[in-house]
mmCIF file with all atom_site columns, C-alpha atoms and ligand atoms in Angstrom:
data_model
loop_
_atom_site.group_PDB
_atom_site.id
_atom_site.type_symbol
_atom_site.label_atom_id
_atom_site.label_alt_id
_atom_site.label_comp_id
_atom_site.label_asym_id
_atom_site.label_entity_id
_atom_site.label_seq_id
_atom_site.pdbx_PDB_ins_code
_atom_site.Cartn_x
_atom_site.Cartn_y
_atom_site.Cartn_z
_atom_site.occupancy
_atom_site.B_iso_or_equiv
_atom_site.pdbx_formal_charge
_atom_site.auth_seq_id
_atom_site.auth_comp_id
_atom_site.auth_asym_id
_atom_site.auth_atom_id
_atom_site.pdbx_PDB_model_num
ATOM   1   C CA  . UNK A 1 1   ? 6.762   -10.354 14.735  1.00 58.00 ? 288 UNK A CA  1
ATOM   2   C CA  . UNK A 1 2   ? 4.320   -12.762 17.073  1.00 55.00 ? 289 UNK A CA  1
ATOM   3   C CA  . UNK A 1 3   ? 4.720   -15.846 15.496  1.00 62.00 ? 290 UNK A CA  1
ATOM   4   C CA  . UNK A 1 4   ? 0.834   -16.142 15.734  1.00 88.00 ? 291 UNK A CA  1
ATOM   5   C CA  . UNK A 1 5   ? -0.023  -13.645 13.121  1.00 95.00 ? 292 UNK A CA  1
ATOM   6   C CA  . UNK A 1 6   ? -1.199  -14.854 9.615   1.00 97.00 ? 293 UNK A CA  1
ATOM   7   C CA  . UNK A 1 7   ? -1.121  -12.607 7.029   1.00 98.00 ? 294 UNK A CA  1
ATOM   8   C CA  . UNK A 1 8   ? -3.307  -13.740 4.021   1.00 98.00 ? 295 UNK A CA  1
ATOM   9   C CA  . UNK A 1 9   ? -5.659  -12.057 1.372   1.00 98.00 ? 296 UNK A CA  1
ATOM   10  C CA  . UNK A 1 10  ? -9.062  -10.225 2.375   1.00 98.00 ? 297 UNK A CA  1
ATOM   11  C CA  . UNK A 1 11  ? -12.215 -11.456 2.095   1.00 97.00 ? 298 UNK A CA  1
ATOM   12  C CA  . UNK A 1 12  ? -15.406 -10.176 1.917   1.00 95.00 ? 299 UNK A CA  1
ATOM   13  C CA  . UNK A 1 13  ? -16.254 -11.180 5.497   1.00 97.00 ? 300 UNK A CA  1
ATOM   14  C CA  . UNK A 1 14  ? -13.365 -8.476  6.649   1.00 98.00 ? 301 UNK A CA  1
ATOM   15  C CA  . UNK A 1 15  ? -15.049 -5.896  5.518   1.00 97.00 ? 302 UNK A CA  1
ATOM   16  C CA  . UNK A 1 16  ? -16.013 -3.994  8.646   1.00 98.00 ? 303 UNK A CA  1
ATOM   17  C CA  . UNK A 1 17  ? -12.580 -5.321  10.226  1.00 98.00 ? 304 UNK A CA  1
ATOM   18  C CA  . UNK A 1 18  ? -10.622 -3.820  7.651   1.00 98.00 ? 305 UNK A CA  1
ATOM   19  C CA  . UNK A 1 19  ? -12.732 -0.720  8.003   1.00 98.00 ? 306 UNK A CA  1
ATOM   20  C CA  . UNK A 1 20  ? -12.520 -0.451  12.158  1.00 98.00 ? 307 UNK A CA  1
ATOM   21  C CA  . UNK A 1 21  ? -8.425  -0.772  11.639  1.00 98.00 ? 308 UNK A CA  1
ATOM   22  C CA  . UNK A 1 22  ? -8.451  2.403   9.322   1.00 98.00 ? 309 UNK A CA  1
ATOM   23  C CA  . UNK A 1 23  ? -10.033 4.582   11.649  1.00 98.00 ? 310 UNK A CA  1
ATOM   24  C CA  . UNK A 1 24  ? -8.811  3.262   14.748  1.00 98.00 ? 311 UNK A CA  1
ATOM   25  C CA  . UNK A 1 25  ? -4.547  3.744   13.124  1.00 98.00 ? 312 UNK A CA  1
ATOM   26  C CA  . UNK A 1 26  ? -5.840  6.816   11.312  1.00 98.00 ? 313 UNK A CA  1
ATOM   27  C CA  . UNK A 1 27  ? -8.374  8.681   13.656  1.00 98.00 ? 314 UNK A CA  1
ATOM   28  C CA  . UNK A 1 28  ? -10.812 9.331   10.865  1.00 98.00 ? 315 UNK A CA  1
ATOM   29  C CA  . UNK A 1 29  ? -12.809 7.863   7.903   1.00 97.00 ? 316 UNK A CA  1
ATOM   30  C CA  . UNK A 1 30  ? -10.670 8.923   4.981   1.00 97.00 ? 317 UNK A CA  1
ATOM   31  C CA  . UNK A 1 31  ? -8.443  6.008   4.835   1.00 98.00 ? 318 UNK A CA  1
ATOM   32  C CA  . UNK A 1 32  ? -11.728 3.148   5.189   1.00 98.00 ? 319 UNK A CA  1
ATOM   33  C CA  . UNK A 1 33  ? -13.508 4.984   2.427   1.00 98.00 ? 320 UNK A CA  1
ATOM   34  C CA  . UNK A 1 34  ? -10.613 5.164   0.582   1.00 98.00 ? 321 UNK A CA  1
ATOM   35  C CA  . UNK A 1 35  ? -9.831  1.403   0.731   1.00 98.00 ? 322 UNK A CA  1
ATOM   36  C CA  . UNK A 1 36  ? -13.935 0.962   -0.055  1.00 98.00 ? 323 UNK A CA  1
ATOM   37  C CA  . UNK A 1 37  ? -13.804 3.234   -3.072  1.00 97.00 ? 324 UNK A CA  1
ATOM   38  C CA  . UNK A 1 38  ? -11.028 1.446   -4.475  1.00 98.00 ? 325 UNK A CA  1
ATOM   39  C CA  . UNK A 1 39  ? -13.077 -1.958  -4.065  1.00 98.00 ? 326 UNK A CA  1
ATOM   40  C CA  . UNK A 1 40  ? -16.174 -0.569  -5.441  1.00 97.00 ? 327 UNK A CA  1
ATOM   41  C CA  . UNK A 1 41  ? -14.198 1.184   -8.822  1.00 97.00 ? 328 UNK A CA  1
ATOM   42  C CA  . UNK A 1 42  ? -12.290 -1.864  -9.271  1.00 98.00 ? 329 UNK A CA  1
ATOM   43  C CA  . UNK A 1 43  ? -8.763  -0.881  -8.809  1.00 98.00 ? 330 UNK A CA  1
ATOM   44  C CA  . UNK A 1 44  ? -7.628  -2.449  -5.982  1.00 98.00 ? 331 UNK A CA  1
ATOM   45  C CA  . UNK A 1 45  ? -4.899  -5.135  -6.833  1.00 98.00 ? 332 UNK A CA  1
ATOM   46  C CA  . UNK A 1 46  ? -4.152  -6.944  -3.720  1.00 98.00 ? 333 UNK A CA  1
ATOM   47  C CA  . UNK A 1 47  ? -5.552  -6.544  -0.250  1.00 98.00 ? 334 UNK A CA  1
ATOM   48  C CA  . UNK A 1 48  ? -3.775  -8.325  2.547   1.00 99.00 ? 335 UNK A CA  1
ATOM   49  C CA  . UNK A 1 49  ? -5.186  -8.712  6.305   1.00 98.00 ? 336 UNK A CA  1
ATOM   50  C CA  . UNK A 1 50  ? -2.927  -9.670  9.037   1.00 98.00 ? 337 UNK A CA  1
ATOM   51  C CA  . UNK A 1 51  ? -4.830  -11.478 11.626  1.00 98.00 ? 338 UNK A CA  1
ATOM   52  C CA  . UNK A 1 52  ? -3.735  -12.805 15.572  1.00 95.00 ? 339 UNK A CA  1
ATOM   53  C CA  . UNK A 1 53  ? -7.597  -14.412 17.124  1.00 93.00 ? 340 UNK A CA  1
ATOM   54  C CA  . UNK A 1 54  ? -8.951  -11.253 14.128  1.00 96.00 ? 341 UNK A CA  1
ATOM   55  C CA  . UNK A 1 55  ? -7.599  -9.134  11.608  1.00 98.00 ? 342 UNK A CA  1
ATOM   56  C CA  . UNK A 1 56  ? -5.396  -6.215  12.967  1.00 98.00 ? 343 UNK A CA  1
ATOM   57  C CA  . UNK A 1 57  ? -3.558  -4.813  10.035  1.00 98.00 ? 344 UNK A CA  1
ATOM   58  C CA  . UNK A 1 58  ? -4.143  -4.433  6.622   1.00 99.00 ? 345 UNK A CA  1
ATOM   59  C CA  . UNK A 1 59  ? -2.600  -3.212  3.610   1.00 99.00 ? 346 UNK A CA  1
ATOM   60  C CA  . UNK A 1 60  ? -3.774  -1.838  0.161   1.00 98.00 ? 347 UNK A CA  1
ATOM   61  C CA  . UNK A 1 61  ? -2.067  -1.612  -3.650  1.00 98.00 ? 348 UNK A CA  1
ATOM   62  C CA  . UNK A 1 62  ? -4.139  -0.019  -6.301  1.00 98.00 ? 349 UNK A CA  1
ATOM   63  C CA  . UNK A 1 63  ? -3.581  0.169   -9.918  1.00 97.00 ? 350 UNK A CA  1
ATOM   64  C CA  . UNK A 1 64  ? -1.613  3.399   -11.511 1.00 98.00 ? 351 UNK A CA  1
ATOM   65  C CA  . UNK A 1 65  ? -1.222  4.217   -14.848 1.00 98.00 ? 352 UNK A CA  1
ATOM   66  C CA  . UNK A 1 66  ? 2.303   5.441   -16.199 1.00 98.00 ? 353 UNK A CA  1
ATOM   67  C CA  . UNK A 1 67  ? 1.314   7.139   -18.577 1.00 98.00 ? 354 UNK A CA  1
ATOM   68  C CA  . UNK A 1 68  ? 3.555   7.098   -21.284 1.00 98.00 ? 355 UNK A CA  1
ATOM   69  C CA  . UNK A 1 69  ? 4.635   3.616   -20.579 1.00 98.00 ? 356 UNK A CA  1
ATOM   70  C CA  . UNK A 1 70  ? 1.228   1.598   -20.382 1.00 97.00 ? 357 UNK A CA  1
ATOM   71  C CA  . UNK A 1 71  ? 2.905   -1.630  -20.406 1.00 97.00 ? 358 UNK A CA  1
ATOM   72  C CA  . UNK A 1 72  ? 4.480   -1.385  -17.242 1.00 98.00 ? 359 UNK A CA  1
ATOM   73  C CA  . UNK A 1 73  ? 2.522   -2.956  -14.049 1.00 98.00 ? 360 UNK A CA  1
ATOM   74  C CA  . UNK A 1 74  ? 2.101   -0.307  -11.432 1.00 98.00 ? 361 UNK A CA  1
ATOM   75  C CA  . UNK A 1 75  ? 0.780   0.208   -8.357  1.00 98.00 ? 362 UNK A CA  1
ATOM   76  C CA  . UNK A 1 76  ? 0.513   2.109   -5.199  1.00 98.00 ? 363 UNK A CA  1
ATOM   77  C CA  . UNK A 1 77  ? 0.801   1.223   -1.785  1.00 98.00 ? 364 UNK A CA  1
ATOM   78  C CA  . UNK A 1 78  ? -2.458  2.862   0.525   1.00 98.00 ? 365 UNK A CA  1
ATOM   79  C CA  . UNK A 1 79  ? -3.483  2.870   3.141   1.00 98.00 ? 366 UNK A CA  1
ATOM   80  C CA  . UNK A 1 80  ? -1.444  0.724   5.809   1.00 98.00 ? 367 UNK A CA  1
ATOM   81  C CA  . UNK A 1 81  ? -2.904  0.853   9.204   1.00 98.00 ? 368 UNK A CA  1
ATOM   82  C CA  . UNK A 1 82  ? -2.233  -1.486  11.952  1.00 98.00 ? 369 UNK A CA  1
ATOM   83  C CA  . UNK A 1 83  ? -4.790  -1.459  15.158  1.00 98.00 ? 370 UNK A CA  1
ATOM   84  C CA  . UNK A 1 84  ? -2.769  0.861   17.419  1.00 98.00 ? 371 UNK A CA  1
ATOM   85  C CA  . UNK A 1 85  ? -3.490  -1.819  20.198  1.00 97.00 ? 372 UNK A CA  1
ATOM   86  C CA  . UNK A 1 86  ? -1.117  -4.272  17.594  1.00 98.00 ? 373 UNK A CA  1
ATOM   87  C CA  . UNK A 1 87  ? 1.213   -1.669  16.465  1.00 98.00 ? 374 UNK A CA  1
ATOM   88  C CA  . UNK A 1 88  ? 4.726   -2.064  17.041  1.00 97.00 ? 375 UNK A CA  1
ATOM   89  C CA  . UNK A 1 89  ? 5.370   -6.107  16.824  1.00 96.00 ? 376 UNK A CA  1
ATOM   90  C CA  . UNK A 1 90  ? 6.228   -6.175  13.077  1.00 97.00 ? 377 UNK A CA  1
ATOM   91  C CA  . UNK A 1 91  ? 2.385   -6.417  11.930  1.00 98.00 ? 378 UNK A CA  1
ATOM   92  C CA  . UNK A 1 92  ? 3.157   -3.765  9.486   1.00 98.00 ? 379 UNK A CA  1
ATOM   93  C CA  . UNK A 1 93  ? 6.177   -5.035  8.382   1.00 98.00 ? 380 UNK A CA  1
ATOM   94  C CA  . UNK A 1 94  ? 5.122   -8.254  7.879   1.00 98.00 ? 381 UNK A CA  1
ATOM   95  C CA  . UNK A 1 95  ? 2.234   -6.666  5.334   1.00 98.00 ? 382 UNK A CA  1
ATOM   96  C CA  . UNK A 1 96  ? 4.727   -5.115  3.782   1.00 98.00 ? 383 UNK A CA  1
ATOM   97  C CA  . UNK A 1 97  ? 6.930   -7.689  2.995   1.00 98.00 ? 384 UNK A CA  1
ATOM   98  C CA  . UNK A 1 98  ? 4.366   -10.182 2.724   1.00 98.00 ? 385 UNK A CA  1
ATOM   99  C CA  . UNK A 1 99  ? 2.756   -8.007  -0.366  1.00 98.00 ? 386 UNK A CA  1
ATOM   100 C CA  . UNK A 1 100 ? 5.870   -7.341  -2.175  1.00 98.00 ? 387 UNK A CA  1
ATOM   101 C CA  . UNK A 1 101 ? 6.929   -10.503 -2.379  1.00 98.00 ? 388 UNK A CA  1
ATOM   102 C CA  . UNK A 1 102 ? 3.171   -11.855 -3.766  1.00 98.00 ? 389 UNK A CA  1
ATOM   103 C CA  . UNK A 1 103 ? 3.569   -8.275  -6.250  1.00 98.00 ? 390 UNK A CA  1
ATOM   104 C CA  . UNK A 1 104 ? 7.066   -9.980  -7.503  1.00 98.00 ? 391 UNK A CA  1
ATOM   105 C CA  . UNK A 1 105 ? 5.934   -13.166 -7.876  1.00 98.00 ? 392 UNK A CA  1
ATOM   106 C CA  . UNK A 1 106 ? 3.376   -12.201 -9.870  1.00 97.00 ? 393 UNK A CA  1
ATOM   107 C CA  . UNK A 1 107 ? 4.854   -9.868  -12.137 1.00 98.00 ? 394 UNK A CA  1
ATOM   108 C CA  . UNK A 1 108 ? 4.063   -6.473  -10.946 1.00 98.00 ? 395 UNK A CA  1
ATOM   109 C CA  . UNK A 1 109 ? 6.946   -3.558  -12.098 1.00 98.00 ? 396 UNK A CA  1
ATOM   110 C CA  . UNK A 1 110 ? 6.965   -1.166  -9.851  1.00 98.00 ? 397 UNK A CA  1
ATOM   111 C CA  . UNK A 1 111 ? 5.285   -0.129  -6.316  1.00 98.00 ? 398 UNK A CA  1
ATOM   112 C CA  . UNK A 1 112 ? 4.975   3.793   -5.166  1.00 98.00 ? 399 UNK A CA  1
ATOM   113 C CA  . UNK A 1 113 ? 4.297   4.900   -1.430  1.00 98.00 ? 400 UNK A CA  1
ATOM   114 C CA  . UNK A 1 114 ? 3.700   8.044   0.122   1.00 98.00 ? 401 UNK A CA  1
ATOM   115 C CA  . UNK A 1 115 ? 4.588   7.850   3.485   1.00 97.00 ? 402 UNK A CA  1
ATOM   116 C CA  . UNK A 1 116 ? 7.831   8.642   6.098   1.00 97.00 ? 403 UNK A CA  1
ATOM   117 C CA  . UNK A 1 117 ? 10.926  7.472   4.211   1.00 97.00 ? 404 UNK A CA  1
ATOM   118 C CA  . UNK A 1 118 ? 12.380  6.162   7.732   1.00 97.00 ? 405 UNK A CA  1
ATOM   119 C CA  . UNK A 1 119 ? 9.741   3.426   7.546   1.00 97.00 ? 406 UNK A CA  1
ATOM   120 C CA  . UNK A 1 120 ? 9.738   2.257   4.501   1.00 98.00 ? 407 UNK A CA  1
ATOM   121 C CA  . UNK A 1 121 ? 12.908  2.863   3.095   1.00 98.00 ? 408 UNK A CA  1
ATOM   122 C CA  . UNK A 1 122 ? 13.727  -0.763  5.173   1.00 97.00 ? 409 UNK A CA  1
ATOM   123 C CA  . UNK A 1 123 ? 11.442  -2.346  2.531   1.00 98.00 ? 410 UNK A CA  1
ATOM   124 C CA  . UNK A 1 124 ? 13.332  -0.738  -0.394  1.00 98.00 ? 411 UNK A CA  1
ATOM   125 C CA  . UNK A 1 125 ? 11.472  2.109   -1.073  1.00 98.00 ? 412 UNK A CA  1
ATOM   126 C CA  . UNK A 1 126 ? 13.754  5.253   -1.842  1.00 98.00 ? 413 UNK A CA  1
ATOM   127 C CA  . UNK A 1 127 ? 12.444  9.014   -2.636  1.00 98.00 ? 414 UNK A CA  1
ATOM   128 C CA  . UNK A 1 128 ? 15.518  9.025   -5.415  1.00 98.00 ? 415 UNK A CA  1
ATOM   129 C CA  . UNK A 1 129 ? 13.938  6.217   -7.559  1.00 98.00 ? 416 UNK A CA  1
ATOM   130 C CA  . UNK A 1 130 ? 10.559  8.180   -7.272  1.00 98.00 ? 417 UNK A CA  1
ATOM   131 C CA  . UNK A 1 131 ? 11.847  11.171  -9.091  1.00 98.00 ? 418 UNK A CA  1
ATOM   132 C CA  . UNK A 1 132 ? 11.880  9.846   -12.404 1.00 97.00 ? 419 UNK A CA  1
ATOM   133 C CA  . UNK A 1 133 ? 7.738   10.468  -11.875 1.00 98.00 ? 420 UNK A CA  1
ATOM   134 C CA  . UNK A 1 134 ? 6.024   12.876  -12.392 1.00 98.00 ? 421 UNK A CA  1
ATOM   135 C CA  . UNK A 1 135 ? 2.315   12.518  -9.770  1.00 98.00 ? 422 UNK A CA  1
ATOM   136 C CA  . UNK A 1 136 ? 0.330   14.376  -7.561  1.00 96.00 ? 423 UNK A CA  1
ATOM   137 C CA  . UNK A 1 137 ? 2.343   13.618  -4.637  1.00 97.00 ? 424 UNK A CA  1
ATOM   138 C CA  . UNK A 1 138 ? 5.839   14.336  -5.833  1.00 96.00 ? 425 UNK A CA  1
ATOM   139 C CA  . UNK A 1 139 ? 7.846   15.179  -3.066  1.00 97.00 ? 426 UNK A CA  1
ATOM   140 C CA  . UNK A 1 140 ? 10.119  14.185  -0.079  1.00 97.00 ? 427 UNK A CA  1
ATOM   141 C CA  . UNK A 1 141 ? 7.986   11.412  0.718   1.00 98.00 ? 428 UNK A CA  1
ATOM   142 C CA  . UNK A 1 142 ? 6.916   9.717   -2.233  1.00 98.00 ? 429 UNK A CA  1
ATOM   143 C CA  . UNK A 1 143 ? 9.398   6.869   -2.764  1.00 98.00 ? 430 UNK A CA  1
ATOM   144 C CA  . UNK A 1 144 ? 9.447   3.978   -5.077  1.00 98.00 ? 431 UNK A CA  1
ATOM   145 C CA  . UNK A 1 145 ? 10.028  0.553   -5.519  1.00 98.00 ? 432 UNK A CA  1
ATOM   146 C CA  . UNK A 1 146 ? 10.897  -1.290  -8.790  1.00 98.00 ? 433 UNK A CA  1
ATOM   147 C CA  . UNK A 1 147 ? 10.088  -4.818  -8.605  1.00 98.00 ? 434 UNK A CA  1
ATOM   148 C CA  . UNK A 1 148 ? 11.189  -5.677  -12.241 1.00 98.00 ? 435 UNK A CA  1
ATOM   149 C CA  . UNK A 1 149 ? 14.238  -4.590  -14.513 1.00 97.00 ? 436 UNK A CA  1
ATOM   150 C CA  . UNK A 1 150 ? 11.253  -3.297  -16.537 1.00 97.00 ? 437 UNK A CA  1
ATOM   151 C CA  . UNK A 1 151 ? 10.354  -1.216  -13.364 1.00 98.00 ? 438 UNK A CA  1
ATOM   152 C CA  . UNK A 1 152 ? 13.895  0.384   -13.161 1.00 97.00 ? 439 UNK A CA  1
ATOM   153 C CA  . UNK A 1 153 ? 13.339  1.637   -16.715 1.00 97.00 ? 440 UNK A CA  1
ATOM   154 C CA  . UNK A 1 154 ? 9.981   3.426   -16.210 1.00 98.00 ? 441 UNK A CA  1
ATOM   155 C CA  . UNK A 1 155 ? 9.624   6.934   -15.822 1.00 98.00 ? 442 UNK A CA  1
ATOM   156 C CA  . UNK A 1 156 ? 7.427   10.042  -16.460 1.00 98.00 ? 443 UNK A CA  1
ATOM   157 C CA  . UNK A 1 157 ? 3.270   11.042  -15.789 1.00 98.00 ? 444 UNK A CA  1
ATOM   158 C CA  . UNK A 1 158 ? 1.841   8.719   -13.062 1.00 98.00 ? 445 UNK A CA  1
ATOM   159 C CA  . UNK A 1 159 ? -1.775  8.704   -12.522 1.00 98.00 ? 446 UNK A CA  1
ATOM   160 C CA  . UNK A 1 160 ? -3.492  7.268   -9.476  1.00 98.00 ? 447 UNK A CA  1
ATOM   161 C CA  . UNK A 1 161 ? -6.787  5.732   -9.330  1.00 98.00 ? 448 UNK A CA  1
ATOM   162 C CA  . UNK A 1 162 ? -9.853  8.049   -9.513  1.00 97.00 ? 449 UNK A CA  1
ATOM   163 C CA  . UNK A 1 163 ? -10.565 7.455   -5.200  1.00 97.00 ? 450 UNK A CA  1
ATOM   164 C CA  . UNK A 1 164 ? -7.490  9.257   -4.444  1.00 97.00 ? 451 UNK A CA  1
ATOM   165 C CA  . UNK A 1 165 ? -8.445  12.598  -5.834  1.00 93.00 ? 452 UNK A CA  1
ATOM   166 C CA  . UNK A 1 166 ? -11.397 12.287  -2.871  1.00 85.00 ? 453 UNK A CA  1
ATOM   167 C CA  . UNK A 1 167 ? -8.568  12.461  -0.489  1.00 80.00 ? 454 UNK A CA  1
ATOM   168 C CA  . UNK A 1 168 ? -8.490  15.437  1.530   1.00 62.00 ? 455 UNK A CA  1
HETATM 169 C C1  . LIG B 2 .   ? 2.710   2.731   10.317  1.00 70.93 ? 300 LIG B C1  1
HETATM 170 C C2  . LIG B 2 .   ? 2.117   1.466   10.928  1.00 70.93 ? 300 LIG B C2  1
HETATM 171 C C3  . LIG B 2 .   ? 1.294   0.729   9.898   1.00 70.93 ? 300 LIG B C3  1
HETATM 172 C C4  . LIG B 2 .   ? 3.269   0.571   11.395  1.00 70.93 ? 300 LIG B C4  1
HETATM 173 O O1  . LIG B 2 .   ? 2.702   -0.634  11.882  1.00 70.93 ? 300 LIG B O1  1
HETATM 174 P P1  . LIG B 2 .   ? 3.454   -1.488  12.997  1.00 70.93 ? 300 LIG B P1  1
HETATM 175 O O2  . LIG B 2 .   ? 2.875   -2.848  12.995  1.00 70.93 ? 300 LIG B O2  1
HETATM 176 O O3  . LIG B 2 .   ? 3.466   -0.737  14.276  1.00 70.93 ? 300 LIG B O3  1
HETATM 177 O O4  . LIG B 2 .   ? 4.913   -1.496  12.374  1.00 70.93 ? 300 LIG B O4  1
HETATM 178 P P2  . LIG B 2 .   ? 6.124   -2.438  12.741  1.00 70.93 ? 300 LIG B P2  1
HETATM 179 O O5  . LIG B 2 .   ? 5.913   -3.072  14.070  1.00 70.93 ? 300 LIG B O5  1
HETATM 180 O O6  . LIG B 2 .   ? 6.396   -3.284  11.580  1.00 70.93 ? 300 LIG B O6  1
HETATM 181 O O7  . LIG B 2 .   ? 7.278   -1.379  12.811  1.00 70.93 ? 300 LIG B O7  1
HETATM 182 C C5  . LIG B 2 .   ? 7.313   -0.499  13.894  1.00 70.93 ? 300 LIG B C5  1
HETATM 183 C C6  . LIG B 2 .   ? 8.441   0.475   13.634  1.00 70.93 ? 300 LIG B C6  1
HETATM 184 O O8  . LIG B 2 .   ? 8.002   1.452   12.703  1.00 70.93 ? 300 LIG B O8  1
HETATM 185 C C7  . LIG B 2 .   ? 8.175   2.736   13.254  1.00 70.93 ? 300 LIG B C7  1
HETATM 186 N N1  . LIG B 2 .   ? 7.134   3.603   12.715  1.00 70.93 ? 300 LIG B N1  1
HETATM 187 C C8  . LIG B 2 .   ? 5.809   3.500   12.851  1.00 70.93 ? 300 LIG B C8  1
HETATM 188 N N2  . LIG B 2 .   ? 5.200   4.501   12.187  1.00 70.93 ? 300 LIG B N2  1
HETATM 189 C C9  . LIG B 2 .   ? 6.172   5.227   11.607  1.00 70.93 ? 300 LIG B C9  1
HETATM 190 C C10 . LIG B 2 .   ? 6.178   6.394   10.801  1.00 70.93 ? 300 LIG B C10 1
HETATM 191 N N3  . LIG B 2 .   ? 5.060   7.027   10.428  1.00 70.93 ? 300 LIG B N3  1
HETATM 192 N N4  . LIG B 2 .   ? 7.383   6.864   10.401  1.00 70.93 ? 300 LIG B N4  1
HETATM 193 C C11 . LIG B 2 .   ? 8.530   6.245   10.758  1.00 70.93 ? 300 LIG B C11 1
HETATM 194 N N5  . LIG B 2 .   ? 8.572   5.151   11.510  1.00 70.93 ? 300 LIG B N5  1
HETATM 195 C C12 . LIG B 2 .   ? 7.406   4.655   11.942  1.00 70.93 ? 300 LIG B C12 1
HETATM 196 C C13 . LIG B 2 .   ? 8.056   2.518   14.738  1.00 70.93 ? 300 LIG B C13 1
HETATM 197 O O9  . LIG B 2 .   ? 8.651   3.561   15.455  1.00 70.93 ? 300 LIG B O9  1
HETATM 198 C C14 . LIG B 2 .   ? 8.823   1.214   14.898  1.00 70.93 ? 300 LIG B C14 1
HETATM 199 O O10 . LIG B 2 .   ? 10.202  1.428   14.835  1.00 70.93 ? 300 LIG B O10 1
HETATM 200 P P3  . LIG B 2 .   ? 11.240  0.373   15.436  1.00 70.93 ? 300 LIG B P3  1
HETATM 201 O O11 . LIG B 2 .   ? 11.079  -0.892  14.640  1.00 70.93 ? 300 LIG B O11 1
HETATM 202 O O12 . LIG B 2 .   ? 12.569  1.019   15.205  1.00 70.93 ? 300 LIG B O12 1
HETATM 203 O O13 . LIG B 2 .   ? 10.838  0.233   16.865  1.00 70.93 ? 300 LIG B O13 1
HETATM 204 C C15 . LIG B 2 .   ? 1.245   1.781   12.174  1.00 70.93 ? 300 LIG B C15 1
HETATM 205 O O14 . LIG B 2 .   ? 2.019   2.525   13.074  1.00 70.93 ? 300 LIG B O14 1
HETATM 206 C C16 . LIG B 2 .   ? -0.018  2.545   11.840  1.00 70.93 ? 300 LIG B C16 1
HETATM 207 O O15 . LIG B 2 .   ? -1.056  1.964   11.525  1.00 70.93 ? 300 LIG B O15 1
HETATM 208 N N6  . LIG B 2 .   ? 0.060   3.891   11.938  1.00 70.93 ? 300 LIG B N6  1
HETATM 209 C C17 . LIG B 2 .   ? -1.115  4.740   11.690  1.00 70.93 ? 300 LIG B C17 1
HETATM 210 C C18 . LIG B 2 .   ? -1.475  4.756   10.240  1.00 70.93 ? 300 LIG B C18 1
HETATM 211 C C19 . LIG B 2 .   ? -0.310  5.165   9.350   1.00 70.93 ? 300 LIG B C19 1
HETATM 212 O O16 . LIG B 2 .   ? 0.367   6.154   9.614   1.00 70.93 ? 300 LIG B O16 1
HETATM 213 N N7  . LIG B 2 .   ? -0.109  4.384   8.275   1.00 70.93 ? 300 LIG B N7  1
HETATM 214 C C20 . LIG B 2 .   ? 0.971   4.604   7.343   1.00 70.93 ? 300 LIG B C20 1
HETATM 215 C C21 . LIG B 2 .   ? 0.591   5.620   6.346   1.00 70.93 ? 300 LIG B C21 1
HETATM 216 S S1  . LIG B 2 .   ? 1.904   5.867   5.173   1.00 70.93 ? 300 LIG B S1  1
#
């Protein structure tokens, strides 16, 4: 990574930043509004901009619910999106890494991604540990990440925050 990248919580004042990165790495609105629904309802858990001279990459958990295991501290990992003028210096990495480590530090379980196993499988995430789940997205690329012994021991029903059944 550039060693002049910072990577530190949102604020309100990123807002439109955070929004402009979504559809600029995504090519449409669904991601933004995602990330903004999440806000609004509540369940976002920790939202992390990367910035050089402004913020370029950002990163999203949200709360889940394991159903039959309420205890455990879940969450999801969506949306990621680095500018595509930024991509490909370890921006997205960095997020990544950068947001586990504050999840494990402050006692989060377990984080779930859906997304290409080559990328973040270098992070930890495996599709194996995500078939003890049962959610929306099970398949090839759902993958999971236990943070916690208490994480390695969950299993069944996941559900997702409320925004995500908007997702097309
Ligand atoms: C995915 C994304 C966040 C990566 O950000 P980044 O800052 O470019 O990532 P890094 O620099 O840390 O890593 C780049 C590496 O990831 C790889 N990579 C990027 N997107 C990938 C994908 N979808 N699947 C597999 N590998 C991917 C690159 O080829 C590159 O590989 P290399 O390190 O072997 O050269 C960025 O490409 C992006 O915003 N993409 C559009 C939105 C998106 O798809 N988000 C993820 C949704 S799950």
């Amino acid at each position: 990574m550039t060693s002049s990248v910072q990577v530190r919580p949102a604020e309100p004042g990123d807002r439109s930043a955070i929004h402009a990165i979504h559809v600029a790495a995504f090519g449409q609105e669904a991601e933004a509004e995602l990330v903004e629904r999440l806000e609004r309802d509540g369940d976002l858990i920790l939202s992390l901009v990367a910035c050089t001279e402004r913020p370029v990459g950002h990163i999203a958990f949200s709360r889940l619910n394991v159903v039959e295991m309420p205890s455990i501290r879940a969450c999801a990992l969506a949306p990621l999106a680095v500018d595509p003028h930024a991509q490909k210096q370890g921006i997205g990495a960095a997020l990544v890494a950068d947001s586990l480590r504050r999840l494990s530090q402050s006692g989060w379980d377990l984080a779930l991604v859906l997304g290409d196993p080559a990328y973040y499988g270098r992070f930890g995430f495996a599709p194996e540990a995500a078939r003890a789940f049962e959610t929306p997205y099970d398949g090839p690329y759902l993958q999971a990440l236990p943070l916690s012994d208490r994480g390695k021991e969950a299993r069944g029903p996941i559900a997702y925050a409320p925004a995500f059944a908007e997702l097309s």
